[in-house]
mmCIF file of C-alpha atoms and ligand atoms in Angstrom:
data_model
loop_
_atom_site.group_PDB
_atom_site.id
_atom_site.type_symbol
_atom_site.label_atom_id
_atom_site.label_comp_id
_atom_site.label_asym_id
_atom_site.label_seq_id
_atom_site.Cartn_x
_atom_site.Cartn_y
_atom_site.Cartn_z
ATOM 1 C CA MET S 116 -32.477 62.153 48.687
ATOM 2 C CA ALA S 117 -31.961 59.713 45.838
ATOM 3 C CA GLN S 118 -33.522 60.948 42.589
ATOM 4 C CA GLU S 119 -35.313 59.221 39.742
ATOM 5 C CA VAL S 120 -34.301 60.250 36.222
ATOM 6 C CA ARG S 121 -34.390 58.792 32.694
ATOM 7 C CA GLY S 122 -31.414 56.841 31.363
ATOM 8 C CA VAL S 123 -30.537 54.561 28.411
ATOM 9 C CA ILE S 124 -30.076 50.951 29.489
ATOM 10 C CA ALA S 125 -28.561 48.003 27.618
ATOM 11 C CA PRO S 126 -30.585 45.227 29.284
ATOM 12 C CA GLY S 127 -28.821 42.147 27.856
ATOM 13 C CA LYS S 128 -26.499 40.915 25.139
ATOM 14 C CA ASN S 129 -27.532 42.329 21.729
ATOM 15 C CA GLU S 130 -30.931 43.414 23.031
ATOM 16 C CA PRO S 131 -32.053 46.837 21.831
ATOM 17 C CA VAL S 132 -31.268 49.635 24.253
ATOM 18 C CA ARG S 133 -34.183 51.459 25.896
ATOM 19 C CA VAL S 134 -34.960 54.417 28.115
ATOM 20 C CA GLU S 135 -35.789 53.453 31.709
ATOM 21 C CA THR S 136 -36.201 55.204 35.020
ATOM 22 C CA ILE S 137 -32.992 54.991 37.037
ATOM 23 C CA VAL S 138 -32.225 55.886 40.618
ATOM 24 C CA VAL S 139 -29.277 58.209 41.279
ATOM 25 C CA PRO S 140 -28.135 58.273 44.922
ATOM 26 C CA ASP S 141 -26.925 61.388 46.682
ATOM 27 C CA PRO S 142 -23.168 61.804 46.285
ATOM 28 C CA GLY S 143 -21.121 60.054 48.971
ATOM 29 C CA PRO S 144 -17.612 61.083 50.075
ATOM 30 C CA GLY S 145 -15.525 62.031 47.040
ATOM 31 C CA GLU S 146 -18.479 61.772 44.663
ATOM 32 C CA ALA S 147 -20.523 64.195 42.554
ATOM 33 C CA VAL S 148 -23.916 64.142 40.845
ATOM 34 C CA VAL S 149 -23.783 65.779 37.421
ATOM 35 C CA ARG S 150 -26.756 67.070 35.429
ATOM 36 C CA VAL S 151 -25.808 65.803 31.984
ATOM 37 C CA GLN S 152 -26.226 68.280 29.120
ATOM 38 C CA ALA S 153 -24.711 66.280 26.255
ATOM 39 C CA CYS S 154 -23.263 62.823 25.630
ATOM 40 C CA GLY S 155 -21.797 61.491 22.379
ATOM 41 C CA VAL S 156 -22.514 58.021 20.969
ATOM 42 C CA CYS S 157 -19.255 56.022 20.737
ATOM 43 C CA HIS S 158 -18.339 52.556 19.394
ATOM 44 C CA THR S 159 -17.556 51.490 22.941
ATOM 45 C CA ASP S 160 -21.229 51.951 23.914
ATOM 46 C CA LEU S 161 -22.153 49.605 21.082
ATOM 47 C CA HIS S 162 -19.508 47.102 22.257
ATOM 48 C CA TYR S 163 -21.062 47.176 25.739
ATOM 49 C CA LYS S 164 -24.493 46.449 24.239
ATOM 50 C CA GLN S 165 -23.031 43.559 22.221
ATOM 51 C CA GLY S 166 -21.453 42.038 25.334
ATOM 52 C CA GLY S 167 -17.992 42.662 23.903
ATOM 53 C CA ILE S 168 -16.574 44.427 26.975
ATOM 54 C CA ASN S 169 -17.971 42.279 29.802
ATOM 55 C CA ASP S 170 -21.265 40.643 30.726
ATOM 56 C CA GLU S 171 -22.174 42.803 33.694
ATOM 57 C CA PHE S 172 -25.616 43.689 32.301
ATOM 58 C CA PRO S 173 -27.632 45.872 32.647
ATOM 59 C CA PHE S 174 -25.393 48.718 31.521
ATOM 60 C CA LEU S 175 -26.187 52.387 31.799
ATOM 61 C CA LEU S 176 -24.620 53.539 28.510
ATOM 62 C CA GLY S 177 -22.940 56.811 27.516
ATOM 63 C CA HIS S 178 -19.525 58.155 28.438
ATOM 64 C CA GLU S 179 -18.553 61.151 26.242
ATOM 65 C CA ALA S 180 -20.260 63.744 28.334
ATOM 66 C CA ALA S 181 -20.393 67.266 29.669
ATOM 67 C CA GLY S 182 -22.752 68.836 32.167
ATOM 68 C CA VAL S 183 -23.166 70.856 35.302
ATOM 69 C CA VAL S 184 -22.253 69.634 38.777
ATOM 70 C CA GLU S 185 -25.460 69.506 40.814
ATOM 71 C CA SER S 186 -24.180 68.340 44.196
ATOM 72 C CA VAL S 187 -20.961 67.036 45.712
ATOM 73 C CA GLY S 188 -20.216 64.702 48.633
ATOM 74 C CA GLU S 189 -18.031 65.093 51.664
ATOM 75 C CA GLY S 190 -14.425 66.131 51.107
ATOM 76 C CA VAL S 191 -14.884 67.329 47.510
ATOM 77 C CA THR S 192 -12.985 70.564 46.949
ATOM 78 C CA ASP S 193 -11.918 70.600 43.287
ATOM 79 C CA VAL S 194 -15.432 71.023 41.873
ATOM 80 C CA ALA S 195 -18.564 72.662 43.265
ATOM 81 C CA PRO S 196 -22.265 72.805 42.363
ATOM 82 C CA GLY S 197 -22.762 74.937 39.256
ATOM 83 C CA ASP S 198 -19.392 74.103 37.677
ATOM 84 C CA PHE S 199 -19.486 73.139 33.991
ATOM 85 C CA VAL S 200 -17.434 69.947 33.603
ATOM 86 C CA ILE S 201 -16.295 67.312 31.131
ATOM 87 C CA LEU S 202 -16.321 63.755 32.490
ATOM 88 C CA ASN S 203 -13.396 61.348 32.174
ATOM 89 C CA TRP S 204 -13.267 57.553 32.533
ATOM 90 C CA ARG S 205 -11.633 57.277 35.933
ATOM 91 C CA ALA S 206 -10.380 59.395 38.803
ATOM 92 C CA VAL S 207 -6.673 58.804 39.438
ATOM 93 C CA CYS S 208 -5.095 58.277 42.864
ATOM 94 C CA GLY S 209 -2.308 60.861 42.571
ATOM 95 C CA LYS S 210 -0.022 58.742 44.783
ATOM 96 C CA CYS S 211 1.013 55.579 42.949
ATOM 97 C CA ARG S 212 4.246 55.158 41.021
ATOM 98 C CA ALA S 213 2.639 56.059 37.678
ATOM 99 C CA CYS S 214 0.988 59.171 39.126
ATOM 100 C CA GLU S 215 4.172 60.269 40.841
ATOM 101 C CA ARG S 216 6.127 59.875 37.618
ATOM 102 C CA GLY S 217 3.668 62.197 35.870
ATOM 103 C CA ARG S 218 1.911 59.461 33.891
ATOM 104 C CA PRO S 219 -1.435 59.252 35.642
ATOM 105 C CA TRP S 220 -3.042 57.682 32.565
ATOM 106 C CA TYR S 221 -1.277 54.498 33.739
ATOM 107 C CA CYS S 222 -2.435 54.986 37.377
ATOM 108 C CA PHE S 223 -2.600 51.670 39.308
ATOM 109 C CA ASP S 224 -5.432 52.802 41.561
ATOM 110 C CA THR S 225 -8.065 54.558 39.465
ATOM 111 C CA HIS S 226 -11.638 54.617 40.682
ATOM 112 C CA ASN S 227 -15.196 55.627 39.811
ATOM 113 C CA ALA S 228 -18.110 56.425 42.129
ATOM 114 C CA ARG S 229 -18.269 53.865 44.944
ATOM 115 C CA GLN S 230 -22.068 53.860 45.223
ATOM 116 C CA LYS S 231 -24.213 52.267 42.532
ATOM 117 C CA MET S 232 -27.008 53.703 40.443
ATOM 118 C CA THR S 233 -29.937 51.258 40.141
ATOM 119 C CA LEU S 234 -33.180 50.539 38.343
ATOM 120 C CA THR S 235 -36.322 51.268 40.412
ATOM 121 C CA ASP S 236 -36.465 47.585 41.501
ATOM 122 C CA GLY S 237 -32.995 47.918 43.027
ATOM 123 C CA THR S 238 -31.071 46.132 40.217
ATOM 124 C CA GLU S 239 -27.552 47.607 40.161
ATOM 125 C CA LEU S 240 -26.425 49.255 36.927
ATOM 126 C CA SER S 241 -22.936 49.051 35.421
ATOM 127 C CA PRO S 242 -22.141 52.527 34.058
ATOM 128 C CA ALA S 243 -20.269 52.431 30.734
ATOM 129 C CA LEU S 244 -16.600 53.300 31.354
ATOM 130 C CA GLY S 245 -17.569 54.209 34.917
ATOM 131 C CA ILE S 246 -19.683 57.133 33.668
ATOM 132 C CA GLY S 247 -23.170 56.216 32.379
ATOM 133 C CA ALA S 248 -24.185 59.557 30.910
ATOM 134 C CA PHE S 249 -27.040 58.772 28.528
ATOM 135 C CA ALA S 250 -29.081 59.939 31.495
ATOM 136 C CA GLU S 251 -30.485 63.193 32.815
ATOM 137 C CA LYS S 252 -28.168 62.875 35.815
ATOM 138 C CA THR S 253 -25.301 60.586 36.701
ATOM 139 C CA LEU S 254 -23.177 59.779 39.734
ATOM 140 C CA VAL S 255 -19.387 59.882 39.285
ATOM 141 C CA ALA S 256 -16.233 60.250 41.353
ATOM 142 C CA ALA S 257 -15.508 63.963 41.726
ATOM 143 C CA GLY S 258 -12.057 63.284 40.234
ATOM 144 C CA GLN S 259 -13.794 62.340 36.969
ATOM 145 C CA CYS S 260 -14.991 65.946 36.577
ATOM 146 C CA THR S 261 -12.827 68.607 34.910
ATOM 147 C CA LYS S 262 -13.959 72.218 34.844
ATOM 148 C CA VAL S 263 -13.802 74.010 31.484
ATOM 149 C CA ASP S 264 -14.958 77.365 30.064
ATOM 150 C CA PRO S 265 -18.786 77.224 30.253
ATOM 151 C CA SER S 266 -19.255 79.295 27.109
ATOM 152 C CA VAL S 267 -18.552 76.248 24.907
ATOM 153 C CA SER S 268 -21.511 74.217 23.655
ATOM 154 C CA PRO S 269 -21.991 71.070 25.799
ATOM 155 C CA ALA S 270 -22.295 68.869 22.691
ATOM 156 C CA VAL S 271 -18.802 69.958 21.645
ATOM 157 C CA ALA S 272 -17.302 69.763 25.130
ATOM 158 C CA GLY S 273 -18.448 66.189 25.764
ATOM 159 C CA LEU S 274 -16.451 64.953 22.768
ATOM 160 C CA LEU S 275 -13.218 65.410 24.666
ATOM 161 C CA GLY S 276 -14.372 62.748 27.117
ATOM 162 C CA CYS S 277 -13.304 59.934 24.789
ATOM 163 C CA GLY S 278 -12.609 59.451 21.079
ATOM 164 C CA VAL S 279 -11.721 62.988 20.074
ATOM 165 C CA MET S 280 -9.322 63.346 23.000
ATOM 166 C CA ALA S 281 -7.800 59.963 22.110
ATOM 167 C CA GLY S 282 -7.102 61.199 18.575
ATOM 168 C CA ILE S 283 -5.859 64.699 19.384
ATOM 169 C CA GLY S 284 -3.748 63.318 22.226
ATOM 170 C CA ALA S 285 -2.240 60.640 19.960
ATOM 171 C CA ALA S 286 -0.853 63.496 17.842
ATOM 172 C CA ILE S 287 0.101 66.134 20.393
ATOM 173 C CA ASN S 288 0.893 64.039 23.500
ATOM 174 C CA THR S 289 2.014 60.571 22.396
ATOM 175 C CA GLY S 290 3.410 61.556 18.996
ATOM 176 C CA SER S 291 4.712 64.979 20.080
ATOM 177 C CA VAL S 292 4.014 66.319 16.592
ATOM 178 C CA GLY S 293 5.977 69.531 16.113
ATOM 179 C CA ARG S 294 5.965 72.486 13.743
ATOM 180 C CA GLY S 295 7.019 71.447 10.242
ATOM 181 C CA ASP S 296 6.614 67.708 10.807
ATOM 182 C CA SER S 297 5.153 65.395 8.227
ATOM 183 C CA VAL S 298 2.362 63.292 9.683
ATOM 184 C CA ALA S 299 0.382 60.394 8.226
ATOM 185 C CA VAL S 300 -2.872 59.215 9.762
ATOM 186 C CA ILE S 301 -4.156 55.765 8.776
ATOM 187 C CA GLY S 302 -7.908 55.424 9.316
ATOM 188 C CA CYS S 303 -10.040 58.575 9.262
ATOM 189 C CA GLY S 304 -12.986 57.865 11.530
ATOM 190 C CA GLY S 305 -13.633 60.040 14.568
ATOM 191 C CA VAL S 306 -10.318 59.110 16.185
ATOM 192 C CA GLY S 307 -8.212 59.515 13.029
ATOM 193 C CA ASP S 308 -9.887 62.824 12.141
ATOM 194 C CA ALA S 309 -9.153 64.083 15.636
ATOM 195 C CA ALA S 310 -5.515 63.046 15.172
ATOM 196 C CA ILE S 311 -5.492 65.052 11.924
ATOM 197 C CA ALA S 312 -6.949 68.104 13.702
ATOM 198 C CA GLY S 313 -4.313 67.639 16.444
ATOM 199 C CA ALA S 314 -1.452 67.404 13.938
ATOM 200 C CA TYR S 315 -2.703 70.517 12.138
ATOM 201 C CA LEU S 316 -2.978 72.358 15.455
ATOM 202 C CA ALA S 317 0.585 71.363 16.333
ATOM 203 C CA GLY S 318 1.864 72.944 13.127
ATOM 204 C CA ALA S 319 2.546 69.886 10.961
ATOM 205 C CA ALA S 320 3.575 70.930 7.466
ATOM 206 C CA LYS S 321 2.093 67.847 5.803
ATOM 207 C CA VAL S 322 -0.838 65.853 7.088
ATOM 208 C CA ILE S 323 -1.475 62.783 4.931
ATOM 209 C CA ALA S 324 -4.849 61.096 5.468
ATOM 210 C CA VAL S 325 -5.204 57.406 4.526
ATOM 211 C CA ASP S 326 -8.511 55.547 4.341
ATOM 212 C CA ILE S 327 -10.330 53.026 2.144
ATOM 213 C CA ASP S 328 -13.436 55.218 1.888
ATOM 214 C CA ASP S 329 -13.414 58.400 -0.237
ATOM 215 C CA ARG S 330 -16.168 59.989 1.882
ATOM 216 C CA LYS S 331 -13.865 59.752 4.908
ATOM 217 C CA LEU S 332 -11.005 61.309 2.978
ATOM 218 C CA GLU S 333 -13.178 64.258 2.041
ATOM 219 C CA THR S 334 -14.012 64.932 5.692
ATOM 220 C CA ALA S 335 -10.354 64.480 6.618
ATOM 221 C CA ARG S 336 -9.500 67.440 4.384
ATOM 222 C CA THR S 337 -11.847 69.661 6.359
ATOM 223 C CA MET S 338 -9.988 68.656 9.548
ATOM 224 C CA GLY S 339 -6.634 69.768 8.190
ATOM 225 C CA ALA S 340 -5.363 66.956 5.934
ATOM 226 C CA THR S 341 -3.156 68.361 3.184
ATOM 227 C CA HIS S 342 -2.998 65.119 1.161
ATOM 228 C CA THR S 343 -5.248 62.074 0.913
ATOM 229 C CA VAL S 344 -4.529 58.481 -0.093
ATOM 230 C CA ASN S 345 -7.183 55.859 -0.820
ATOM 231 C CA SER S 346 -5.373 52.691 0.293
ATOM 232 C CA LYS S 347 -7.772 50.478 -1.660
ATOM 233 C CA GLU S 348 -6.401 51.974 -4.857
ATOM 234 C CA THR S 349 -2.835 52.943 -3.937
ATOM 235 C CA ASP S 350 -0.174 51.316 -1.741
ATOM 236 C CA PRO S 351 -0.210 53.739 1.204
ATOM 237 C CA VAL S 352 3.399 53.069 2.230
ATOM 238 C CA GLU S 353 4.645 53.978 -1.241
ATOM 239 C CA ALA S 354 2.356 57.006 -1.401
ATOM 240 C CA ILE S 355 3.470 58.328 1.991
ATOM 241 C CA ARG S 356 7.154 57.866 1.050
ATOM 242 C CA GLU S 357 6.598 59.691 -2.217
ATOM 243 C CA LEU S 358 4.889 62.585 -0.440
ATOM 244 C CA THR S 359 7.750 62.881 2.040
ATOM 245 C CA GLY S 360 10.723 63.029 -0.317
ATOM 246 C CA GLY S 361 11.282 59.266 -0.140
ATOM 247 C CA PHE S 362 11.798 59.171 3.620
ATOM 248 C CA GLY S 363 8.477 58.350 5.255
ATOM 249 C CA ALA S 364 6.535 60.473 7.722
ATOM 250 C CA ASP S 365 7.997 61.875 10.943
ATOM 251 C CA VAL S 366 4.938 60.645 12.800
ATOM 252 C CA VAL S 367 2.517 57.936 11.625
ATOM 253 C CA ILE S 368 -0.691 57.489 13.572
ATOM 254 C CA GLU S 369 -2.613 54.228 13.214
ATOM 255 C CA ALA S 370 -6.314 54.670 14.011
ATOM 256 C CA VAL S 371 -7.872 51.474 12.672
ATOM 257 C CA GLY S 372 -6.616 48.625 14.868
ATOM 258 C CA ARG S 373 -5.838 45.897 12.324
ATOM 259 C CA PRO S 374 -2.636 43.928 11.522
ATOM 260 C CA GLU S 375 -2.354 45.231 7.944
ATOM 261 C CA THR S 376 -2.653 48.873 9.007
ATOM 262 C CA TYR S 377 -0.233 48.351 11.930
ATOM 263 C CA LYS S 378 2.217 47.042 9.348
ATOM 264 C CA GLN S 379 1.613 49.989 7.014
ATOM 265 C CA ALA S 380 2.233 52.369 9.908
ATOM 266 C CA PHE S 381 5.451 50.560 10.775
ATOM 267 C CA TYR S 382 6.870 50.898 7.256
ATOM 268 C CA ALA S 383 5.482 54.354 6.423
ATOM 269 C CA ARG S 384 7.579 56.141 9.009
ATOM 270 C CA ASP S 385 10.897 57.828 8.502
ATOM 271 C CA LEU S 386 13.798 55.738 9.876
ATOM 272 C CA ALA S 387 13.925 58.018 12.899
ATOM 273 C CA GLY S 388 10.177 58.580 12.972
ATOM 274 C CA THR S 389 7.531 57.702 15.508
ATOM 275 C CA VAL S 390 4.634 55.307 15.106
ATOM 276 C CA VAL S 391 1.661 55.964 17.355
ATOM 277 C CA LEU S 392 -0.827 53.119 17.736
ATOM 278 C CA VAL S 393 -4.252 54.324 18.807
ATOM 279 C CA GLY S 394 -6.465 51.800 16.971
ATOM 280 C CA VAL S 395 -7.359 48.953 19.322
ATOM 281 C CA PRO S 396 -6.845 45.413 17.949
ATOM 282 C CA THR S 397 -8.845 42.343 19.076
ATOM 283 C CA PRO S 398 -7.175 39.756 21.362
ATOM 284 C CA GLU S 399 -6.604 37.220 18.566
ATOM 285 C CA MET S 400 -4.831 39.591 16.142
ATOM 286 C CA LYS S 401 -1.105 39.047 15.510
ATOM 287 C CA LEU S 402 1.605 40.974 13.672
ATOM 288 C CA GLU S 403 4.626 39.328 12.042
ATOM 289 C CA LEU S 404 7.649 41.438 11.081
ATOM 290 C CA PRO S 405 11.214 40.606 10.017
ATOM 291 C CA LEU S 406 13.327 41.241 13.134
ATOM 292 C CA LEU S 407 15.939 42.930 11.013
ATOM 293 C CA ASP S 408 13.374 45.572 10.099
ATOM 294 C CA VAL S 409 12.513 46.070 13.750
ATOM 295 C CA PHE S 410 16.207 46.381 14.594
ATOM 296 C CA GLY S 411 17.135 48.455 11.557
ATOM 297 C CA ARG S 412 14.630 51.214 12.205
ATOM 298 C CA GLY S 413 15.256 53.718 14.930
ATOM 299 C CA GLY S 414 12.612 56.076 16.143
ATOM 300 C CA ALA S 415 9.835 54.862 18.350
ATOM 301 C CA LEU S 416 6.839 52.584 18.392
ATOM 302 C CA LYS S 417 4.319 53.843 20.922
ATOM 303 C CA SER S 418 0.783 53.043 21.876
ATOM 304 C CA SER S 419 -1.491 55.834 23.026
ATOM 305 C CA TRP S 420 -3.844 55.333 25.942
ATOM 306 C CA TYR S 421 -6.770 57.831 26.004
ATOM 307 C CA GLY S 422 -4.457 60.160 24.088
ATOM 308 C CA ASP S 423 -2.069 60.019 27.071
ATOM 309 C CA CYS S 424 -4.102 62.945 28.289
ATOM 310 C CA LEU S 425 -4.092 64.795 31.559
ATOM 311 C CA PRO S 426 -7.724 65.893 31.767
ATOM 312 C CA SER S 427 -6.934 68.820 34.087
ATOM 313 C CA ARG S 428 -4.318 70.137 31.634
ATOM 314 C CA ASP S 429 -5.751 69.100 28.259
ATOM 315 C CA PHE S 430 -9.531 69.569 28.520
ATOM 316 C CA PRO S 431 -9.486 73.292 29.419
ATOM 317 C CA MET S 432 -6.655 73.973 26.953
ATOM 318 C CA LEU S 433 -8.425 72.307 24.013
ATOM 319 C CA ILE S 434 -11.737 73.996 24.822
ATOM 320 C CA ASP S 435 -9.940 77.360 24.923
ATOM 321 C CA LEU S 436 -8.303 76.648 21.550
ATOM 322 C CA HIS S 437 -11.704 75.726 20.140
ATOM 323 C CA LEU S 438 -13.283 78.923 21.466
ATOM 324 C CA GLN S 439 -10.479 80.893 19.841
ATOM 325 C CA GLY S 440 -11.352 79.277 16.496
ATOM 326 C CA ARG S 441 -8.153 77.227 16.301
ATOM 327 C CA LEU S 442 -9.599 73.724 16.730
ATOM 328 C CA PRO S 443 -12.785 72.799 14.810
ATOM 329 C CA LEU S 444 -14.297 70.493 17.442
ATOM 330 C CA ASP S 445 -17.809 71.385 16.244
ATOM 331 C CA LYS S 446 -17.149 69.528 12.972
ATOM 332 C CA PHE S 447 -17.229 66.238 14.870
ATOM 333 C CA VAL S 448 -20.882 66.717 15.827
ATOM 334 C CA THR S 449 -22.789 65.326 12.851
ATOM 335 C CA GLU S 450 -26.201 65.465 14.529
ATOM 336 C CA THR S 451 -27.819 66.032 17.894
ATOM 337 C CA ILE S 452 -30.442 63.541 19.085
ATOM 338 C CA GLN S 453 -32.690 62.684 22.040
ATOM 339 C CA LEU S 454 -32.210 59.936 24.619
ATOM 340 C CA ASP S 455 -34.674 57.612 22.878
ATOM 341 C CA GLU S 456 -32.763 57.779 19.579
ATOM 342 C CA VAL S 457 -29.563 56.041 20.716
ATOM 343 C CA GLU S 458 -30.489 52.698 19.128
ATOM 344 C CA LYS S 459 -30.973 54.390 15.738
ATOM 345 C CA ALA S 460 -27.698 56.282 16.199
ATOM 346 C CA PHE S 461 -25.881 52.954 16.620
ATOM 347 C CA GLU S 462 -27.133 51.895 13.179
ATOM 348 C CA ARG S 463 -25.946 55.117 11.555
ATOM 349 C CA MET S 464 -22.581 54.796 13.273
ATOM 350 C CA HIS S 465 -22.275 51.192 12.118
ATOM 351 C CA ARG S 466 -22.881 52.282 8.503
ATOM 352 C CA GLY S 467 -20.172 54.933 8.843
ATOM 353 C CA ASP S 468 -22.701 57.723 8.151
ATOM 354 C CA VAL S 469 -21.754 59.910 11.121
ATOM 355 C CA LEU S 470 -18.677 61.085 12.963
ATOM 356 C CA ARG S 471 -20.639 61.628 16.143
ATOM 357 C CA SER S 472 -24.302 61.626 17.074
ATOM 358 C CA VAL S 473 -24.626 63.540 20.322
ATOM 359 C CA VAL S 474 -27.516 63.192 22.757
ATOM 360 C CA VAL S 475 -28.454 66.607 24.127
ATOM 361 C CA LEU S 476 -30.561 66.973 27.241
HETATM 362 N N1 LIG T 690 -7.117 50.989 5.874
HETATM 363 C C1 LIG T 690 -7.420 52.285 6.090
HETATM 364 N N2 LIG T 690 -8.527 52.677 6.728
HETATM 365 C C2 LIG T 690 -9.380 51.736 7.123
HETATM 366 C C3 LIG T 690 -9.130 50.366 6.951
HETATM 367 C C4 LIG T 690 -7.940 49.997 6.273
HETATM 368 N N3 LIG T 690 -7.620 48.724 6.048
HETATM 369 N N4 LIG T 690 -10.165 49.681 7.483
HETATM 370 C C5 LIG T 690 -11.020 50.584 7.976
HETATM 371 N N5 LIG T 690 -10.548 51.833 7.766
HETATM 372 C C6 LIG T 690 -11.134 53.116 8.134
HETATM 373 C C7 LIG T 690 -12.631 53.182 8.014
HETATM 374 O O1 LIG T 690 -13.058 53.478 6.693
HETATM 375 C C8 LIG T 690 -12.968 54.309 8.983
HETATM 376 O O2 LIG T 690 -12.940 55.571 8.367
HETATM 377 O O3 LIG T 690 -10.857 53.354 9.499
HETATM 378 C C9 LIG T 690 -11.837 54.226 10.008
HETATM 379 C C10 LIG T 690 -12.280 53.709 11.379
HETATM 380 O O4 LIG T 690 -13.119 54.644 11.887
HETATM 381 P P1 LIG T 690 -14.301 54.341 12.909
HETATM 382 O O5 LIG T 690 -14.861 52.991 12.639
HETATM 383 O O6 LIG T 690 -15.188 55.530 12.915
HETATM 384 O O7 LIG T 690 -13.554 54.217 14.331
HETATM 385 P P2 LIG T 690 -12.995 55.332 15.334
HETATM 386 O O8 LIG T 690 -14.052 55.705 16.290
HETATM 387 O O9 LIG T 690 -12.320 56.421 14.574
HETATM 388 O O10 LIG T 690 -11.906 54.470 16.109
HETATM 389 C C11 LIG T 690 -10.784 53.935 15.422
HETATM 390 O O11 LIG T 690 -9.401 53.819 17.371
HETATM 391 O O12 LIG T 690 -9.691 54.142 19.629
HETATM 392 C C12 LIG T 690 -9.684 53.240 18.614
HETATM 393 O O13 LIG T 690 -11.207 51.549 19.370
HETATM 394 C C13 LIG T 690 -10.995 52.535 18.410
HETATM 395 O O14 LIG T 690 -9.917 50.821 17.177
HETATM 396 C C14 LIG T 690 -10.751 51.963 17.053
HETATM 397 C C15 LIG T 690 -9.972 53.051 16.342
HETATM 398 ZN ZN1 LIG T 691 -2.206 56.662 40.710
HETATM 399 ZN ZN1 LIG T 692 -15.838 56.300 23.761
#
């Protein structure tokens, strides 16, 4: 039997979001219905509302979520009703070239639930990032659910569904930060702070946080930054070189997504260092560099997609590390809110007042 629950809808471009009754169908083959317990508010939800992702309104927002599996469809064996799970953007096929080569984050054949959730008049909803979890219940592909230790708080667990995983993964997966490395992180929002926590976890000896906002640098210290640089006042490339014996950092993580910070990341690395790009630029942005500098520097220039994470490997591991007190995921939860407070949370996020507002249900 399809069920009616409350969910946060973005009805049209730049219109305020609102709570509406939505219809969640029973799970079909390969699908699961999840009772959502927590879902973080992310910039991407705001971009959906602004029409910046696509114009398939109305959207059911929310995608950084954790909850309990309520029911599963035919053929689902990896999760069962009662399991506590974190949701991820897409189920992977497991069979394509990318999956077979152990890089399922580049899977060619990812999918979400095949059925649609609707409004009560039958209007189909587009779930944000194939999840739609600012809702009491949501329908997803079973492959989007990863079981983790249920003793963690749902508000903390949901964070791994998006930005925090992107940041930690940029450090530990894409950047392969190792014990004793020097790491610089440019941009200390939620993603950059998570990269700092990831670098600290991996045993980096120096973690240099760069931002233009002193408030952000203060928080970065609580995540594990050993040095901070305000790049409004000081040339960050010079500062990072100075802090690393004149060489540059072993790993530089860019978490802003702008040409000037891409360029800083490029020049702030050690000649054999790695640059990890996790900040997402806009389509019109361009970067110009002397080719001789591109040629003359070894190392690697990598972009990081969803932290190059394997949900089945990384989500349970990071939750375990958090429960052991080795990864301060709780520091990312600035406040917990109700479903009808998402619009206000967007404003606070826009002002840079919060790392994460998390809807708890
Ligand atoms: N130099 C350094 N830091 C900057 C600069 C700059 N020129 N411009 C902005 N920042 C800082 C901001 O002060 C803020 O602390 O970058 C940070 C960006 O943080 P958020 O806006 O909170 O964004 P976040 O959620 O962390 O995402 C960062 O990663 O995954 C991508 O799409 C995401 O491109 C975005 C980036
Ligand atoms: Zn695949
Ligand atoms: Zn997100």
